[in-house]
mmCIF file of C-alpha atoms in Angstrom:
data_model
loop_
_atom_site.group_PDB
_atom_site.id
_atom_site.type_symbol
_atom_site.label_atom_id
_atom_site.label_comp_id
_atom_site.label_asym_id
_atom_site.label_seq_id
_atom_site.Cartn_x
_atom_site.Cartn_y
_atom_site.Cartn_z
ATOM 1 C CA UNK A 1 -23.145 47.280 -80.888
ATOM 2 C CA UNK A 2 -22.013 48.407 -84.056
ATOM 3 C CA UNK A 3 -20.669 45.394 -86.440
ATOM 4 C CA UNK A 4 -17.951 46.462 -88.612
ATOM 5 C CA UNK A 5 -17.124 44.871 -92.019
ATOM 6 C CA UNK A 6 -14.758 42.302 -91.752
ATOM 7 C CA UNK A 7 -12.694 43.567 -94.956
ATOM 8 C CA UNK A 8 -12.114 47.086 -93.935
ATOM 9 C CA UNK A 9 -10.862 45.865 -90.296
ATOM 10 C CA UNK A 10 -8.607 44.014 -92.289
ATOM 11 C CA UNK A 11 -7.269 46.986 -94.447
ATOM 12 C CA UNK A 12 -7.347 48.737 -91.440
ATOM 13 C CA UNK A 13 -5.384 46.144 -89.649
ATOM 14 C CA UNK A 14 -2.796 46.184 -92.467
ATOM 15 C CA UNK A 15 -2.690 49.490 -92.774
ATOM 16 C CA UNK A 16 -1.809 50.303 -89.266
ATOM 17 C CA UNK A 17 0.375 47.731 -89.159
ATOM 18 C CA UNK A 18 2.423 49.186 -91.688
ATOM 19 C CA UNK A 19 2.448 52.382 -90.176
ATOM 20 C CA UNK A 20 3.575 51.401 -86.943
ATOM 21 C CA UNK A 21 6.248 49.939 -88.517
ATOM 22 C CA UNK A 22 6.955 53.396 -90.171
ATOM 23 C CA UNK A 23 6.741 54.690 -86.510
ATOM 24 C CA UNK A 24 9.325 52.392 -85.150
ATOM 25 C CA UNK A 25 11.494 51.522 -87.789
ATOM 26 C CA UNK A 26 15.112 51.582 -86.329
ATOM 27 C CA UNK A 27 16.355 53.753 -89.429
ATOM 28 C CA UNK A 28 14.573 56.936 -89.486
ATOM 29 C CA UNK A 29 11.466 56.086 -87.689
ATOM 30 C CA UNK A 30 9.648 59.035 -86.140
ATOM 31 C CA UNK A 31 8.782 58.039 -82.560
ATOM 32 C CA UNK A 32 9.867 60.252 -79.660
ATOM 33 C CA UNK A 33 10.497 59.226 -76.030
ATOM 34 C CA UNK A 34 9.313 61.775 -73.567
ATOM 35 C CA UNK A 35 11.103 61.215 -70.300
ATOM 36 C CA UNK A 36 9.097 60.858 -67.214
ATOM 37 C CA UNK A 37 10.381 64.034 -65.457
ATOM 38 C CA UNK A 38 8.866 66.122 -69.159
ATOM 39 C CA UNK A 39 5.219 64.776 -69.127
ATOM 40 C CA UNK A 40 5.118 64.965 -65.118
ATOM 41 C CA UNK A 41 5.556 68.953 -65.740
ATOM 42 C CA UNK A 42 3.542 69.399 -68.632
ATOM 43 C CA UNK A 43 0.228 67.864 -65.980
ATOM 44 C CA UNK A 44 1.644 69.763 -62.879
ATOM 45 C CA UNK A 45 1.932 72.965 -65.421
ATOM 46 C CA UNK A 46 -2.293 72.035 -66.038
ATOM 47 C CA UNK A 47 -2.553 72.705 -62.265
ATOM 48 C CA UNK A 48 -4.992 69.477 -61.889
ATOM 49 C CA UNK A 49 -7.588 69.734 -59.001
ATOM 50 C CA UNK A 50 -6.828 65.685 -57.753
ATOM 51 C CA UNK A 51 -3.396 65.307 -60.025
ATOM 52 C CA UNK A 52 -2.268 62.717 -62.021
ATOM 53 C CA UNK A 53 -0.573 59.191 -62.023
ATOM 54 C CA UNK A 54 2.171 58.143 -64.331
ATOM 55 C CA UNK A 55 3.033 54.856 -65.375
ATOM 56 C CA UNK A 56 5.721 55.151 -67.643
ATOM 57 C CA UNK A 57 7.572 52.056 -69.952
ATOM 58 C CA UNK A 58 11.198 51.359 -69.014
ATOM 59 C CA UNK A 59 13.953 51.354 -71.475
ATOM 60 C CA UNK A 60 17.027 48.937 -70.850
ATOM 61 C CA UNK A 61 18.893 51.299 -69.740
ATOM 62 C CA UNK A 62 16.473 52.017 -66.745
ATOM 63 C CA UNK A 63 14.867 55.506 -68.105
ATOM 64 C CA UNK A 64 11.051 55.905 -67.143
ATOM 65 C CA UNK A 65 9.817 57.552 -70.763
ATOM 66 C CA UNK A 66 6.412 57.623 -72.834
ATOM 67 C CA UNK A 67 6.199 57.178 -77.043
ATOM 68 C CA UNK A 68 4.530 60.170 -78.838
ATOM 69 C CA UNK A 69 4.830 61.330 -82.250
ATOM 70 C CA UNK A 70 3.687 64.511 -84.047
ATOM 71 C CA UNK A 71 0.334 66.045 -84.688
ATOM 72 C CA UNK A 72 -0.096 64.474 -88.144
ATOM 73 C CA UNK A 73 1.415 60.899 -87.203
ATOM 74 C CA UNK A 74 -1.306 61.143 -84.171
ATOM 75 C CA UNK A 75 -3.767 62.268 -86.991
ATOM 76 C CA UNK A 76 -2.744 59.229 -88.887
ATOM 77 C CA UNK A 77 -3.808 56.960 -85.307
ATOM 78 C CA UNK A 78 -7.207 58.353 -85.353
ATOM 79 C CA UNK A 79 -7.574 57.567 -89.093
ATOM 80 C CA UNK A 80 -6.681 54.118 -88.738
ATOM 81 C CA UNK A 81 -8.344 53.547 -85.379
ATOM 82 C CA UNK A 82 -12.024 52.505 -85.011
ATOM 83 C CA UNK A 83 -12.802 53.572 -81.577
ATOM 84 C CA UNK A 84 -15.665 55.981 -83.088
ATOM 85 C CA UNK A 85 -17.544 52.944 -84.658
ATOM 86 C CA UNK A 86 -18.892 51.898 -81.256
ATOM 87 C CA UNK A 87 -22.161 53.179 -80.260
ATOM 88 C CA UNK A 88 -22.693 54.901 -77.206
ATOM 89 C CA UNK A 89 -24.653 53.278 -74.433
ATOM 90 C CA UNK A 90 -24.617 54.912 -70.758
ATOM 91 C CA UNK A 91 -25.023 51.577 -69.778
ATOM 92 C CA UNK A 92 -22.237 49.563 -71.950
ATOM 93 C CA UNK A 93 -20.386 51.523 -73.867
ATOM 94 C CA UNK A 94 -19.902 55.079 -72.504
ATOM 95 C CA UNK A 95 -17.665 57.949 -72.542
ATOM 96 C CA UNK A 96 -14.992 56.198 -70.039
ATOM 97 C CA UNK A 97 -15.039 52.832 -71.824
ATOM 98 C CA UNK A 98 -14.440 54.970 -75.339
ATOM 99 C CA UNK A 99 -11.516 56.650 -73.611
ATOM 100 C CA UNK A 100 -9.882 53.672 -72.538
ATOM 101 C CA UNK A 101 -10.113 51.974 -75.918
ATOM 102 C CA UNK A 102 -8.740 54.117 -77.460
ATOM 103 C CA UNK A 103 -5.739 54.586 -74.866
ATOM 104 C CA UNK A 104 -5.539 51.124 -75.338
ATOM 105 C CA UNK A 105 -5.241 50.661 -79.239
ATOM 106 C CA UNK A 106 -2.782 53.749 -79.116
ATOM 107 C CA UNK A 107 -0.514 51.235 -76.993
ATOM 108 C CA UNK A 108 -1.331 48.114 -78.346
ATOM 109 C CA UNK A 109 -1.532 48.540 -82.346
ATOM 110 C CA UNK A 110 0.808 52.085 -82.488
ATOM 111 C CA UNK A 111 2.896 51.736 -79.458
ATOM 112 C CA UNK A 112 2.271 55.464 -78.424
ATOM 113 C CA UNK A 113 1.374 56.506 -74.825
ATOM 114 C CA UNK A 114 -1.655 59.090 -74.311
ATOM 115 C CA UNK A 115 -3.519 59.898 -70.977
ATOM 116 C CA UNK A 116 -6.885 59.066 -70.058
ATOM 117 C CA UNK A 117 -9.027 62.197 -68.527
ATOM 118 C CA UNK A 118 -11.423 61.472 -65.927
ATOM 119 C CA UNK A 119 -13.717 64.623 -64.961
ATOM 120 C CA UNK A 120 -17.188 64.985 -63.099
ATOM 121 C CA UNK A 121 -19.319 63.631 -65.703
ATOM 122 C CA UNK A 122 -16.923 63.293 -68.677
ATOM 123 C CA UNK A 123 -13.774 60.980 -70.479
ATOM 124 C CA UNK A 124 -11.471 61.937 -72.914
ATOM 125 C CA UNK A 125 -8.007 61.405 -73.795
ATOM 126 C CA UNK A 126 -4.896 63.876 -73.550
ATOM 127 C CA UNK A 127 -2.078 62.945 -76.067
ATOM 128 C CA UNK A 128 1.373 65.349 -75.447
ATOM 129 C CA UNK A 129 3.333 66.025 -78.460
ATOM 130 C CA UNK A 130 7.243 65.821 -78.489
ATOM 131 C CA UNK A 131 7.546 69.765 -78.513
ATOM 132 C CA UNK A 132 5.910 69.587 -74.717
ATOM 133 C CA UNK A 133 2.089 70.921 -76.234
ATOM 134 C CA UNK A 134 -1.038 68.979 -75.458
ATOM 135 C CA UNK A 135 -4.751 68.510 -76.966
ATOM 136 C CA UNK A 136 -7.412 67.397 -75.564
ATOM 137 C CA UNK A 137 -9.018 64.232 -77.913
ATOM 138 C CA UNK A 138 -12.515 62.858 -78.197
ATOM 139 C CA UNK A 139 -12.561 59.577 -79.027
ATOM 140 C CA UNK A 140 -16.172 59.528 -79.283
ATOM 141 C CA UNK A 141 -16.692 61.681 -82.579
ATOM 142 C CA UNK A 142 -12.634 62.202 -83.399
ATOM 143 C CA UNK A 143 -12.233 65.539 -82.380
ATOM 144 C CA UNK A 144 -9.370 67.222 -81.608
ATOM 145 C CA UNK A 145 -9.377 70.584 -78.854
ATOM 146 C CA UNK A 146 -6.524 72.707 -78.458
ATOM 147 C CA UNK A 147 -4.671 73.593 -75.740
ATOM 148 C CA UNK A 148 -5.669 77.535 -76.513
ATOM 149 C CA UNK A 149 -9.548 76.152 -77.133
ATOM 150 C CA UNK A 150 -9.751 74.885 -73.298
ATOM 151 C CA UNK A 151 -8.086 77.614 -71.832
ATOM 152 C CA UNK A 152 -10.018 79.862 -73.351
ATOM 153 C CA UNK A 153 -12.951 77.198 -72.796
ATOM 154 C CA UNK A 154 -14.134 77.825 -76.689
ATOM 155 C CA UNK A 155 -15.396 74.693 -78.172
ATOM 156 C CA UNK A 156 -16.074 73.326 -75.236
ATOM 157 C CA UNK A 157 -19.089 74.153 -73.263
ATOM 158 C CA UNK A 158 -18.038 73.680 -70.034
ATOM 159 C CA UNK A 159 -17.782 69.802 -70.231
ATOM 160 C CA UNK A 160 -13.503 69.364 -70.630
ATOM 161 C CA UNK A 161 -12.885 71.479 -67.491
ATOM 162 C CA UNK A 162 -11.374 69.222 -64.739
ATOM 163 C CA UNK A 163 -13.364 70.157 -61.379
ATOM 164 C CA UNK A 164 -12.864 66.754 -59.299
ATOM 165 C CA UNK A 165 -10.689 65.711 -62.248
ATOM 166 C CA UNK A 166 -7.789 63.274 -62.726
ATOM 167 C CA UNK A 167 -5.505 62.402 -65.471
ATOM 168 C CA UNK A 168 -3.659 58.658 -65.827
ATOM 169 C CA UNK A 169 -0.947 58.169 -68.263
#
């Protein structure tokens, strides 16, 4: 396990803290909701071998919608997380668990919604941005892969295809 300093989780902590706040601020802030109906397309459009599952926040007003934000406020989330600190461990910490954290700090410290990609012998996460596009993201080593890059399965190697894969968002 990988101990981080204590003062740069705390500038990190600060920082992201203000930048959520940037996010969400009720005058101007840059978050986009992404009804249900939208994301549901953009995975049927993937034409997913098992499917998906959605489990979208409700609004007051009773819409089912997910948070995203652009490419370079999503840049910004992978700055300020930490996810790629951890050492990997097939036995403790592995692909799936580094997936899931960082699904799980999107939520928690950015309140953004990205899926969680489950394939034969790899994790990752999907984030979809408010124009409808997708990327695949590694949490592992912060990479980023295109939309064109897996179609055109450059980059890749044959581990992000989804044979016996499923996608939870």
């Amino acid at each position: 396990m990988v101990v981080l300093n204590p003062r740069v989780l705390l500038r990190r902590h600060i920082e992201a803290t203000y930048f959520r706040f940037q996010l969400h601020n009720p005058k101007g802030g840059r978050v986009v909701e992404l009804r249900s109906f939208d994301v549901g397309k953009v995975l049927f459009d993937m034409r997913l071998p098992r499917g998906y599952g959605l489990n979208p926040g409700v609004t007051s007003d009773g819409q089912q919608v997910f948070y995203t934000a652009s490419p370079a406020d999503w840049q910004q989330v992978v700055r300020l997380d930490w996810t790629d600190a951890r050492k990997y461990s097939l036995a403790r910490y592995n692909c799936t668990k580094f997936s899931w954290v960082f699904k799980a700090h999107a939520a928690e410290h950015f309140g953004l919604d990205c899926g969680w990609v489950k394939a034969k012998y790899h994790s990752w996460n999907i984030v979809i941005y408010p124009d409808l596009t997708w990327a695949w993201f590694e949490p592992q080593n912060d990479l980023w892969i295109p939309k064109q890059a897996v179609e055109e399965h450059t980059l890749t190697d044959g581990i992000y295809t989804l044979e016996n894969g499923v996608v939870q968002f």
